[in-house]
mmCIF file of C-alpha atoms and ligand atoms in Angstrom:
data_model
loop_
_atom_site.group_PDB
_atom_site.id
_atom_site.type_symbol
_atom_site.label_atom_id
_atom_site.label_comp_id
_atom_site.label_asym_id
_atom_site.label_seq_id
_atom_site.Cartn_x
_atom_site.Cartn_y
_atom_site.Cartn_z
ATOM 1 C CA MET Y 1 41.593 37.280 37.682
ATOM 2 C CA SER Y 2 43.240 36.154 40.914
ATOM 3 C CA SER Y 3 41.650 33.614 43.245
ATOM 4 C CA VAL Y 4 39.112 35.026 45.752
ATOM 5 C CA TYR Y 5 38.468 33.165 49.009
ATOM 6 C CA ARG Y 6 35.185 33.398 50.930
ATOM 7 C CA GLY Y 7 35.009 30.946 53.813
ATOM 8 C CA ASP Y 8 35.112 27.506 52.184
ATOM 9 C CA GLU Y 9 34.336 28.805 48.697
ATOM 10 C CA TYR Y 10 36.872 29.984 46.190
ATOM 11 C CA SER Y 11 36.208 31.915 42.978
ATOM 12 C CA TYR Y 12 38.506 31.647 39.956
ATOM 13 C CA PHE Y 13 40.470 28.943 41.739
ATOM 14 C CA ASP Y 14 43.639 27.677 40.133
ATOM 15 C CA MET Y 15 43.084 23.973 39.324
ATOM 16 C CA LYS Y 16 46.866 23.467 39.532
ATOM 17 C CA LYS Y 17 46.368 23.544 43.293
ATOM 18 C CA LEU Y 18 43.688 20.840 43.144
ATOM 19 C CA THR Y 19 45.777 17.987 41.820
ATOM 20 C CA THR Y 20 49.094 16.306 42.542
ATOM 21 C CA ILE Y 21 50.177 16.644 38.871
ATOM 22 C CA ARG Y 22 49.827 20.453 39.246
ATOM 23 C CA VAL Y 23 48.350 21.376 35.861
ATOM 24 C CA GLY Y 24 45.098 22.983 34.718
ATOM 25 C CA GLY Y 25 43.268 26.255 34.132
ATOM 26 C CA LYS Y 26 40.937 27.977 36.582
ATOM 27 C CA VAL Y 27 37.505 26.998 37.859
ATOM 28 C CA SER Y 28 34.886 29.661 38.476
ATOM 29 C CA GLU Y 29 33.765 28.073 41.776
ATOM 30 C CA PHE Y 30 35.563 25.591 44.009
ATOM 31 C CA VAL Y 31 33.791 24.570 47.227
ATOM 32 C CA ARG Y 32 34.818 22.284 50.077
ATOM 33 C CA PRO Y 33 31.700 21.119 51.961
ATOM 34 C CA LYS Y 34 32.288 20.175 55.584
ATOM 35 C CA SER Y 35 28.972 18.469 56.365
ATOM 36 C CA ILE Y 36 25.981 16.749 54.778
ATOM 37 C CA SER Y 37 23.979 19.989 55.028
ATOM 38 C CA ASP Y 38 26.742 21.907 53.145
ATOM 39 C CA LEU Y 39 26.723 19.171 50.511
ATOM 40 C CA ARG Y 40 22.921 19.234 50.173
ATOM 41 C CA LEU Y 41 23.032 22.986 49.529
ATOM 42 C CA LEU Y 42 25.639 22.452 46.827
ATOM 43 C CA ILE Y 43 23.727 19.621 45.192
ATOM 44 C CA LYS Y 44 20.921 22.099 44.537
ATOM 45 C CA LYS Y 45 23.287 23.719 42.007
ATOM 46 C CA LYS Y 46 23.188 20.402 40.144
ATOM 47 C CA ASN Y 47 23.304 21.854 36.645
ATOM 48 C CA LYS Y 48 26.455 23.826 37.551
ATOM 49 C CA ILE Y 49 28.483 20.965 39.094
ATOM 50 C CA LYS Y 50 31.338 19.874 36.840
ATOM 51 C CA ALA Y 51 33.331 17.478 39.050
ATOM 52 C CA ILE Y 52 33.770 15.871 42.462
ATOM 53 C CA ILE Y 53 37.330 15.649 43.642
ATOM 54 C CA GLY Y 54 39.184 14.250 46.660
ATOM 55 C CA LYS Y 55 42.909 15.018 46.850
ATOM 56 C CA GLY Y 56 43.190 15.098 43.057
ATOM 57 C CA SER Y 57 45.913 12.441 43.125
ATOM 58 C CA ASN Y 58 44.477 10.503 40.187
ATOM 59 C CA THR Y 59 42.997 13.397 38.236
ATOM 60 C CA LEU Y 60 44.024 15.365 35.172
ATOM 61 C CA PRO Y 61 42.229 18.703 34.612
ATOM 62 C CA SER Y 62 42.325 20.491 31.253
ATOM 63 C CA ASP Y 63 44.231 23.712 30.534
ATOM 64 C CA GLU Y 64 40.928 25.417 29.724
ATOM 65 C CA ASP Y 65 39.065 27.297 32.440
ATOM 66 C CA VAL Y 66 35.981 25.559 33.817
ATOM 67 C CA ASP Y 67 32.769 27.554 34.182
ATOM 68 C CA GLY Y 68 30.880 25.830 37.008
ATOM 69 C CA VAL Y 69 31.374 24.238 40.405
ATOM 70 C CA ILE Y 70 33.996 21.718 41.505
ATOM 71 C CA ILE Y 71 33.215 20.048 44.822
ATOM 72 C CA GLY Y 72 36.319 19.202 46.856
ATOM 73 C CA MET Y 73 35.624 16.446 49.396
ATOM 74 C CA SER Y 74 38.922 16.604 51.285
ATOM 75 C CA ASP Y 75 37.471 18.596 54.217
ATOM 76 C CA PHE Y 76 34.253 16.596 54.447
ATOM 77 C CA ASN Y 77 33.415 15.559 58.025
ATOM 78 C CA LYS Y 78 37.098 15.789 58.903
ATOM 79 C CA SER Y 79 36.495 16.538 62.562
ATOM 80 C CA ASN Y 80 34.518 13.290 62.810
ATOM 81 C CA LEU Y 81 37.561 11.067 62.130
ATOM 82 C CA LEU Y 82 36.062 7.705 62.921
ATOM 83 C CA GLN Y 83 34.007 5.522 65.168
ATOM 84 C CA VAL Y 84 34.931 1.961 66.020
ATOM 85 C CA LYS Y 85 32.720 -0.993 66.893
ATOM 86 C CA ASN Y 86 33.896 -4.616 66.908
ATOM 87 C CA ASN Y 87 36.860 -4.013 64.570
ATOM 88 C CA ILE Y 88 34.696 -1.958 62.189
ATOM 89 C CA PHE Y 89 35.842 1.618 61.635
ATOM 90 C CA THR Y 90 33.467 4.172 60.182
ATOM 91 C CA VAL Y 91 35.593 6.692 58.358
ATOM 92 C CA SER Y 92 34.563 9.835 56.492
ATOM 93 C CA SER Y 93 35.208 9.911 52.737
ATOM 94 C CA GLY Y 94 37.118 13.172 53.217
ATOM 95 C CA ILE Y 95 39.813 11.691 55.454
ATOM 96 C CA SER Y 96 43.196 11.126 53.843
ATOM 97 C CA ALA Y 97 43.937 7.416 53.448
ATOM 98 C CA PRO Y 98 47.510 7.675 54.852
ATOM 99 C CA LYS Y 99 46.123 9.526 57.887
ATOM 100 C CA PHE Y 100 43.543 6.781 58.488
ATOM 101 C CA SER Y 101 46.176 4.071 58.077
ATOM 102 C CA LYS Y 102 48.550 5.742 60.546
ATOM 103 C CA PHE Y 103 45.732 6.365 63.029
ATOM 104 C CA VAL Y 104 44.624 2.721 63.178
ATOM 105 C CA SER Y 105 48.242 1.521 63.261
ATOM 106 C CA ASN Y 106 48.650 3.376 66.576
ATOM 107 C CA TYR Y 107 46.057 0.978 68.013
ATOM 108 C CA GLY Y 108 47.551 -2.120 66.357
ATOM 109 C CA TYR Y 109 44.803 -2.663 63.759
ATOM 110 C CA SER Y 110 45.943 -4.420 60.597
ATOM 111 C CA GLY Y 111 44.484 -4.383 57.069
ATOM 112 C CA ALA Y 112 44.859 -0.710 56.146
ATOM 113 C CA GLU Y 113 48.687 -0.622 55.994
ATOM 114 C CA PHE Y 114 48.625 -0.364 52.159
ATOM 115 C CA MET Y 115 46.724 2.938 52.430
ATOM 116 C CA THR Y 116 49.781 4.691 53.850
ATOM 117 C CA ALA Y 117 51.229 4.615 50.326
ATOM 118 C CA ILE Y 118 48.186 6.035 48.513
ATOM 119 C CA PRO Y 119 47.923 9.828 48.797
ATOM 120 C CA GLY Y 120 44.151 10.118 48.249
ATOM 121 C CA THR Y 121 40.974 10.499 50.292
ATOM 122 C CA ILE Y 122 38.917 7.489 51.376
ATOM 123 C CA GLY Y 123 36.262 8.640 48.823
ATOM 124 C CA GLY Y 124 38.857 8.682 46.042
ATOM 125 C CA LEU Y 125 40.125 5.216 47.006
ATOM 126 C CA LEU Y 126 36.553 3.849 46.967
ATOM 127 C CA SER Y 127 35.838 5.361 43.571
ATOM 128 C CA MET Y 128 39.054 3.959 42.063
ATOM 129 C CA ASN Y 129 39.083 0.663 43.985
ATOM 130 C CA ALA Y 130 42.609 1.776 44.780
ATOM 131 C CA GLY Y 131 45.153 -0.597 46.202
ATOM 132 C CA CYS Y 132 48.732 -1.791 46.252
ATOM 133 C CA TYR Y 133 50.925 -4.655 47.422
ATOM 134 C CA GLY Y 134 48.121 -7.173 46.994
ATOM 135 C CA THR Y 135 45.230 -5.380 48.750
ATOM 136 C CA GLU Y 136 42.410 -3.287 47.285
ATOM 137 C CA ILE Y 137 40.144 -1.096 49.394
ATOM 138 C CA TRP Y 138 36.896 -2.891 48.531
ATOM 139 C CA GLU Y 139 38.296 -6.113 50.039
ATOM 140 C CA ILE Y 140 37.995 -4.516 53.483
ATOM 141 C CA VAL Y 141 34.803 -2.474 53.035
ATOM 142 C CA LYS Y 142 31.654 -3.713 54.754
ATOM 143 C CA ARG Y 143 29.350 -0.926 53.585
ATOM 144 C CA VAL Y 144 29.402 2.675 52.440
ATOM 145 C CA GLN Y 145 27.100 5.631 52.893
ATOM 146 C CA THR Y 146 26.364 7.744 49.828
ATOM 147 C CA ILE Y 147 24.280 10.745 48.812
ATOM 148 C CA ASP Y 148 22.607 11.043 45.419
ATOM 149 C CA LEU Y 149 22.199 14.251 43.457
ATOM 150 C CA GLU Y 150 18.659 14.707 44.795
ATOM 151 C CA GLY Y 151 20.128 14.826 48.330
ATOM 152 C CA ASN Y 152 18.875 11.347 49.421
ATOM 153 C CA LEU Y 153 21.120 9.187 51.618
ATOM 154 C CA HIS Y 154 21.820 5.499 50.858
ATOM 155 C CA THR Y 155 23.672 2.588 52.392
ATOM 156 C CA ARG Y 156 25.418 0.428 49.787
ATOM 157 C CA THR Y 157 27.475 -2.760 49.923
ATOM 158 C CA ALA Y 158 29.920 -4.348 47.484
ATOM 159 C CA ASP Y 159 26.934 -6.064 45.810
ATOM 160 C CA ASP Y 160 25.816 -2.655 44.547
ATOM 161 C CA TYR Y 161 28.996 -2.275 42.472
ATOM 162 C CA LYS Y 162 30.867 -4.141 39.781
ATOM 163 C CA ILE Y 163 34.347 -4.172 41.272
ATOM 164 C CA SER Y 164 37.559 -4.946 39.444
ATOM 165 C CA TYR Y 165 41.186 -3.839 39.294
ATOM 166 C CA ARG Y 166 41.204 0.004 39.702
ATOM 167 C CA CYS Y 167 37.594 0.122 38.564
ATOM 168 C CA LEU Y 168 34.234 0.522 40.278
ATOM 169 C CA ILE Y 169 31.027 0.536 38.273
ATOM 170 C CA PRO Y 170 28.044 1.506 40.461
ATOM 171 C CA LYS Y 171 24.559 0.088 39.947
ATOM 172 C CA TYR Y 172 23.230 3.478 41.040
ATOM 173 C CA LYS Y 173 25.075 6.203 39.144
ATOM 174 C CA ASN Y 174 26.068 9.671 40.361
ATOM 175 C CA GLU Y 175 26.347 9.022 44.089
ATOM 176 C CA ILE Y 176 28.938 10.731 46.250
ATOM 177 C CA PHE Y 177 30.646 8.656 48.954
ATOM 178 C CA LEU Y 178 30.137 10.077 52.439
ATOM 179 C CA SER Y 179 31.745 7.381 54.583
ATOM 180 C CA ALA Y 180 32.870 3.769 54.640
ATOM 181 C CA ASP Y 181 32.710 1.025 57.254
ATOM 182 C CA ILE Y 182 36.081 -0.677 57.099
ATOM 183 C CA ILE Y 183 36.819 -4.052 58.692
ATOM 184 C CA LEU Y 184 40.268 -4.426 60.258
ATOM 185 C CA ILE Y 185 41.943 -7.147 62.286
ATOM 186 C CA LYS Y 186 43.435 -6.657 65.741
ATOM 187 C CA SER Y 187 47.175 -7.255 65.614
ATOM 188 C CA SER Y 188 50.068 -5.618 67.462
ATOM 189 C CA VAL Y 189 51.250 -2.035 67.057
ATOM 190 C CA GLU Y 190 54.776 -3.283 66.349
ATOM 191 C CA LYS Y 191 53.737 -5.687 63.562
ATOM 192 C CA VAL Y 192 51.507 -3.125 61.851
ATOM 193 C CA LYS Y 193 54.135 -0.362 62.029
ATOM 194 C CA ASP Y 194 56.836 -2.717 60.703
ATOM 195 C CA LYS Y 195 54.656 -3.585 57.716
ATOM 196 C CA ILE Y 196 54.044 0.102 56.993
ATOM 197 C CA LYS Y 197 57.749 0.849 57.280
ATOM 198 C CA SER Y 198 58.736 -1.881 54.842
ATOM 199 C CA LEU Y 199 56.139 -0.974 52.224
ATOM 200 C CA MET Y 200 57.015 2.729 52.434
ATOM 201 C CA LEU Y 201 60.671 1.826 51.972
ATOM 202 C CA LYS Y 202 59.746 -0.097 48.801
ATOM 203 C CA ARG Y 203 57.864 2.994 47.582
ATOM 204 C CA ILE Y 204 60.724 5.405 48.238
ATOM 205 C CA MET Y 205 63.138 3.095 46.408
ATOM 206 C CA SER Y 206 60.941 2.597 43.342
ATOM 207 C CA GLN Y 207 58.813 5.740 42.816
ATOM 208 C CA PRO Y 208 59.616 9.432 42.169
ATOM 209 C CA LEU Y 209 57.656 10.606 45.212
ATOM 210 C CA GLU Y 210 59.365 14.008 45.205
ATOM 211 C CA LYS Y 211 57.961 14.837 41.731
ATOM 212 C CA PHE Y 212 54.488 16.050 40.689
ATOM 213 C CA SER Y 213 52.623 13.011 39.337
ATOM 214 C CA PHE Y 214 49.390 11.038 39.631
ATOM 215 C CA GLY Y 215 51.034 7.750 40.483
ATOM 216 C CA SER Y 216 50.670 5.006 37.891
ATOM 217 C CA THR Y 217 49.447 6.406 34.599
ATOM 218 C CA PHE Y 218 48.318 3.092 33.076
ATOM 219 C CA LYS Y 219 46.800 -0.072 34.527
ATOM 220 C CA ASN Y 220 48.998 -3.160 34.575
ATOM 221 C CA THR Y 221 47.912 -5.979 32.305
ATOM 222 C CA LYS Y 222 47.307 -9.450 33.761
ATOM 223 C CA GLU Y 223 50.504 -10.745 32.165
ATOM 224 C CA ILE Y 224 52.967 -7.865 32.491
ATOM 225 C CA SER Y 225 53.282 -4.534 34.265
ATOM 226 C CA ALA Y 226 52.691 -1.324 32.325
ATOM 227 C CA ALA Y 227 56.122 -0.105 33.516
ATOM 228 C CA LYS Y 228 57.876 -3.097 31.862
ATOM 229 C CA LEU Y 229 56.021 -2.497 28.583
ATOM 230 C CA ILE Y 230 56.958 1.210 28.611
ATOM 231 C CA GLU Y 231 60.585 0.423 29.469
ATOM 232 C CA SER Y 232 60.723 -2.039 26.563
ATOM 233 C CA CYS Y 233 60.038 0.931 24.262
ATOM 234 C CA ASN Y 234 62.997 2.855 25.745
ATOM 235 C CA LEU Y 235 60.729 5.639 26.902
ATOM 236 C CA LYS Y 236 62.233 6.297 30.344
ATOM 237 C CA GLY Y 237 63.161 9.990 30.486
ATOM 238 C CA TYR Y 238 61.263 10.797 27.252
ATOM 239 C CA LYS Y 239 59.899 14.371 27.333
ATOM 240 C CA ILE Y 240 57.206 16.435 25.703
ATOM 241 C CA GLY Y 241 57.659 20.022 26.957
ATOM 242 C CA GLY Y 242 57.600 19.829 30.754
ATOM 243 C CA ALA Y 243 55.995 16.355 30.801
ATOM 244 C CA GLN Y 244 58.386 13.450 31.240
ATOM 245 C CA VAL Y 245 58.405 9.700 31.684
ATOM 246 C CA SER Y 246 60.077 9.276 35.068
ATOM 247 C CA LEU Y 247 63.597 7.825 35.008
ATOM 248 C CA LYS Y 248 62.843 6.051 38.283
ATOM 249 C CA HIS Y 249 59.497 4.414 37.348
ATOM 250 C CA ALA Y 250 58.420 4.131 33.704
ATOM 251 C CA ASN Y 251 54.677 4.111 34.517
ATOM 252 C CA PHE Y 252 54.948 7.516 36.225
ATOM 253 C CA VAL Y 253 54.368 10.537 33.987
ATOM 254 C CA ILE Y 254 55.745 13.536 35.864
ATOM 255 C CA ASN Y 255 55.408 17.295 35.622
ATOM 256 C CA ALA Y 256 59.196 17.490 35.750
ATOM 257 C CA ASN Y 257 59.788 21.031 36.974
ATOM 258 C CA GLY Y 258 56.212 22.144 37.573
ATOM 259 C CA THR Y 259 55.851 23.963 34.235
ATOM 260 C CA ALA Y 260 54.066 21.302 32.138
ATOM 261 C CA SER Y 261 50.645 21.977 30.636
ATOM 262 C CA SER Y 262 47.794 19.503 30.716
ATOM 263 C CA LYS Y 263 48.135 19.199 26.924
ATOM 264 C CA GLU Y 264 51.787 18.158 27.260
ATOM 265 C CA ILE Y 265 50.872 15.547 29.879
ATOM 266 C CA ASN Y 266 48.069 14.248 27.644
ATOM 267 C CA ASP Y 267 50.265 14.220 24.546
ATOM 268 C CA LEU Y 268 52.894 12.215 26.428
ATOM 269 C CA ILE Y 269 50.272 9.723 27.664
ATOM 270 C CA ASN Y 270 49.033 9.249 24.077
ATOM 271 C CA HIS Y 271 52.600 8.939 22.779
ATOM 272 C CA ILE Y 272 53.401 6.203 25.309
ATOM 273 C CA ALA Y 273 50.208 4.277 24.491
ATOM 274 C CA THR Y 274 50.911 4.465 20.735
ATOM 275 C CA LYS Y 275 54.557 3.389 21.085
ATOM 276 C CA VAL Y 276 53.643 0.445 23.339
ATOM 277 C CA PHE Y 277 50.858 -0.661 20.998
ATOM 278 C CA ASN Y 278 53.064 -0.419 17.891
ATOM 279 C CA LYS Y 279 55.866 -2.404 19.520
ATOM 280 C CA THR Y 280 53.961 -4.993 21.566
ATOM 281 C CA GLY Y 281 50.355 -4.998 20.342
ATOM 282 C CA VAL Y 282 49.180 -4.281 23.906
ATOM 283 C CA LYS Y 283 46.549 -1.554 24.271
ATOM 284 C CA LEU Y 284 47.353 0.150 27.568
ATOM 285 C CA GLU Y 285 44.346 1.345 29.540
ATOM 286 C CA LYS Y 286 44.651 4.612 31.459
ATOM 287 C CA GLU Y 287 44.366 4.497 35.247
ATOM 288 C CA VAL Y 288 44.357 8.285 35.580
ATOM 289 C CA ARG Y 289 41.001 10.017 35.097
ATOM 290 C CA ASN Y 290 40.164 13.307 33.414
ATOM 291 C CA LEU Y 291 38.533 15.832 35.762
ATOM 292 C CA GLY Y 292 34.789 15.128 35.871
ATOM 293 C CA ASP Y 293 35.061 11.440 34.874
ATOM 294 C CA GLY Y 294 32.903 9.047 36.883
ATOM 295 C CA PHE Y 295 29.852 11.356 37.087
ATOM 296 C CA GLU Y 296 27.132 12.466 34.703
ATOM 297 C CA PHE Y 297 25.843 15.823 35.945
HETATM 298 C C1 FAD Z 301 52.692 9.261 44.369
HETATM 299 C C2 FAD Z 301 51.397 8.544 44.089
HETATM 300 C C3 FAD Z 301 51.279 7.194 44.365
HETATM 301 C C4 FAD Z 301 50.081 6.515 44.116
HETATM 302 N N1 FAD Z 301 50.017 5.180 44.395
HETATM 303 C C5 FAD Z 301 48.855 4.528 44.180
HETATM 304 C C6 FAD Z 301 48.745 3.126 44.482
HETATM 305 O O1 FAD Z 301 49.658 2.488 44.968
HETATM 306 N N2 FAD Z 301 47.574 2.506 44.219
HETATM 307 C C7 FAD Z 301 46.505 3.176 43.700
HETATM 308 O O2 FAD Z 301 45.450 2.544 43.496
HETATM 309 N N3 FAD Z 301 46.585 4.488 43.393
HETATM 310 C C8 FAD Z 301 47.719 5.184 43.625
HETATM 311 N N4 FAD Z 301 47.803 6.516 43.315
HETATM 312 C C9 FAD Z 301 46.665 7.186 42.673
HETATM 313 C C10 FAD Z 301 45.663 7.866 43.636
HETATM 314 O O3 FAD Z 301 46.279 8.251 44.835
HETATM 315 C C11 FAD Z 301 44.460 6.952 43.930
HETATM 316 O O4 FAD Z 301 43.756 6.645 42.756
HETATM 317 C C12 FAD Z 301 43.483 7.570 44.941
HETATM 318 O O5 FAD Z 301 42.472 6.623 45.191
HETATM 319 C C13 FAD Z 301 42.809 8.855 44.440
HETATM 320 O O6 FAD Z 301 42.193 9.492 45.541
HETATM 321 P P1 FAD Z 301 41.847 11.049 45.470
HETATM 322 O O7 FAD Z 301 41.109 11.425 46.707
HETATM 323 O O8 FAD Z 301 43.061 11.843 45.182
HETATM 324 O O9 FAD Z 301 40.864 11.045 44.226
HETATM 325 P P2 FAD Z 301 40.752 12.113 43.051
HETATM 326 O O10 FAD Z 301 41.925 12.039 42.146
HETATM 327 O O11 FAD Z 301 40.406 13.438 43.608
HETATM 328 O O12 FAD Z 301 39.476 11.512 42.292
HETATM 329 C C14 FAD Z 301 39.558 10.244 41.664
HETATM 330 C C15 FAD Z 301 38.135 9.790 41.316
HETATM 331 O O13 FAD Z 301 37.399 9.586 42.528
HETATM 332 C C16 FAD Z 301 36.182 10.332 42.516
HETATM 333 N N5 FAD Z 301 35.907 10.753 43.892
HETATM 334 C C17 FAD Z 301 36.728 11.354 44.772
HETATM 335 N N6 FAD Z 301 36.102 11.530 45.959
HETATM 336 C C18 FAD Z 301 34.853 11.028 45.813
HETATM 337 C C19 FAD Z 301 33.720 10.899 46.677
HETATM 338 N N7 FAD Z 301 33.735 11.318 47.942
HETATM 339 N N8 FAD Z 301 32.603 10.318 46.182
HETATM 340 C C20 FAD Z 301 32.540 9.867 44.904
HETATM 341 N N9 FAD Z 301 33.588 9.960 44.043
HETATM 342 C C21 FAD Z 301 34.727 10.528 44.489
HETATM 343 C C22 FAD Z 301 36.471 11.519 41.584
HETATM 344 O O14 FAD Z 301 35.267 12.048 41.056
HETATM 345 C C23 FAD Z 301 37.351 10.839 40.537
HETATM 346 O O15 FAD Z 301 36.570 10.197 39.561
HETATM 347 C C24 FAD Z 301 48.982 7.218 43.570
HETATM 348 C C25 FAD Z 301 49.102 8.597 43.306
HETATM 349 C C26 FAD Z 301 50.287 9.264 43.574
HETATM 350 C C27 FAD Z 301 50.382 10.756 43.290
#
């Protein structure tokens, strides 16, 4: 059945369009809430919710169709971009991180430059403790606002989470991020823009940004990067069906020409992990999440 669109709700929505790796079956209901009241209405369907998603830039859906609701947060409170008070910016979880970074750079605020390179929503970055070039989002978060699956609002701080590299374990499970208060430092527009320019240049040189991917597939180990381990197994360019280890960056699994299935992507991820373990004894840990991970509905 083809996708049907009613306002902000879609029936039989193609999950390929939900993620940057562009794989997956269909979902019977995909909804993008715009406000807390929209979200509260959706939460009432608790037993039907299967996943919360931002931009889907770190998410792998299955090839099988999903019978239930996926909540897409990328339109949430978008019109309410941010408020600022004494260097603290309140930003909606639905705002794209690069958009936020560029916005504050126009006013010469420093600290969010790294976000220009991460193509997710603020909510997705919070959930992943995403970061790059030496900064992680939770280092600059003062507090967040969340909603639980009963519809109650909460204010949380870093103390309410166990935070580590690309990992956030909440004390209070199953809460959706609504917004974050982010602390930035006043600098000059020129300095901030220069920093963004140089880190984006690094990205363009080292990552296959023109290909469908979810960024780094595996977490780096403390001692050595996942890319170096994968390269040491001569896996650059290795293919399973339409899934391929990027020639440009060994830790990027790509959907080479847009025809890969989720199974092929998964098989390639497992193949890489096995090869690296057999050769080096290192057990690579996945950074990418399966659709629905992080919540217990
Ligand atoms: C080209 C490319 C480069 C990348 N570079 C980096 C990088 O440098 N550093 C890095 O850390 N990552 C990187 N990534 C991965 C990805 O962009 C980040 O993990 C990002 O934080 C995911 O955000 P998202 O909105 O797409 O989240 P999604 O993939 O949609 O979701 C990820 C997780 O967050 C949860 N989630 C999303 N929104 C909410 C919310 N509002 N409340 C509660 N939970 C929520 C989901 O349930 C899921 O568990 C890259 C990806 C690509 C494609």
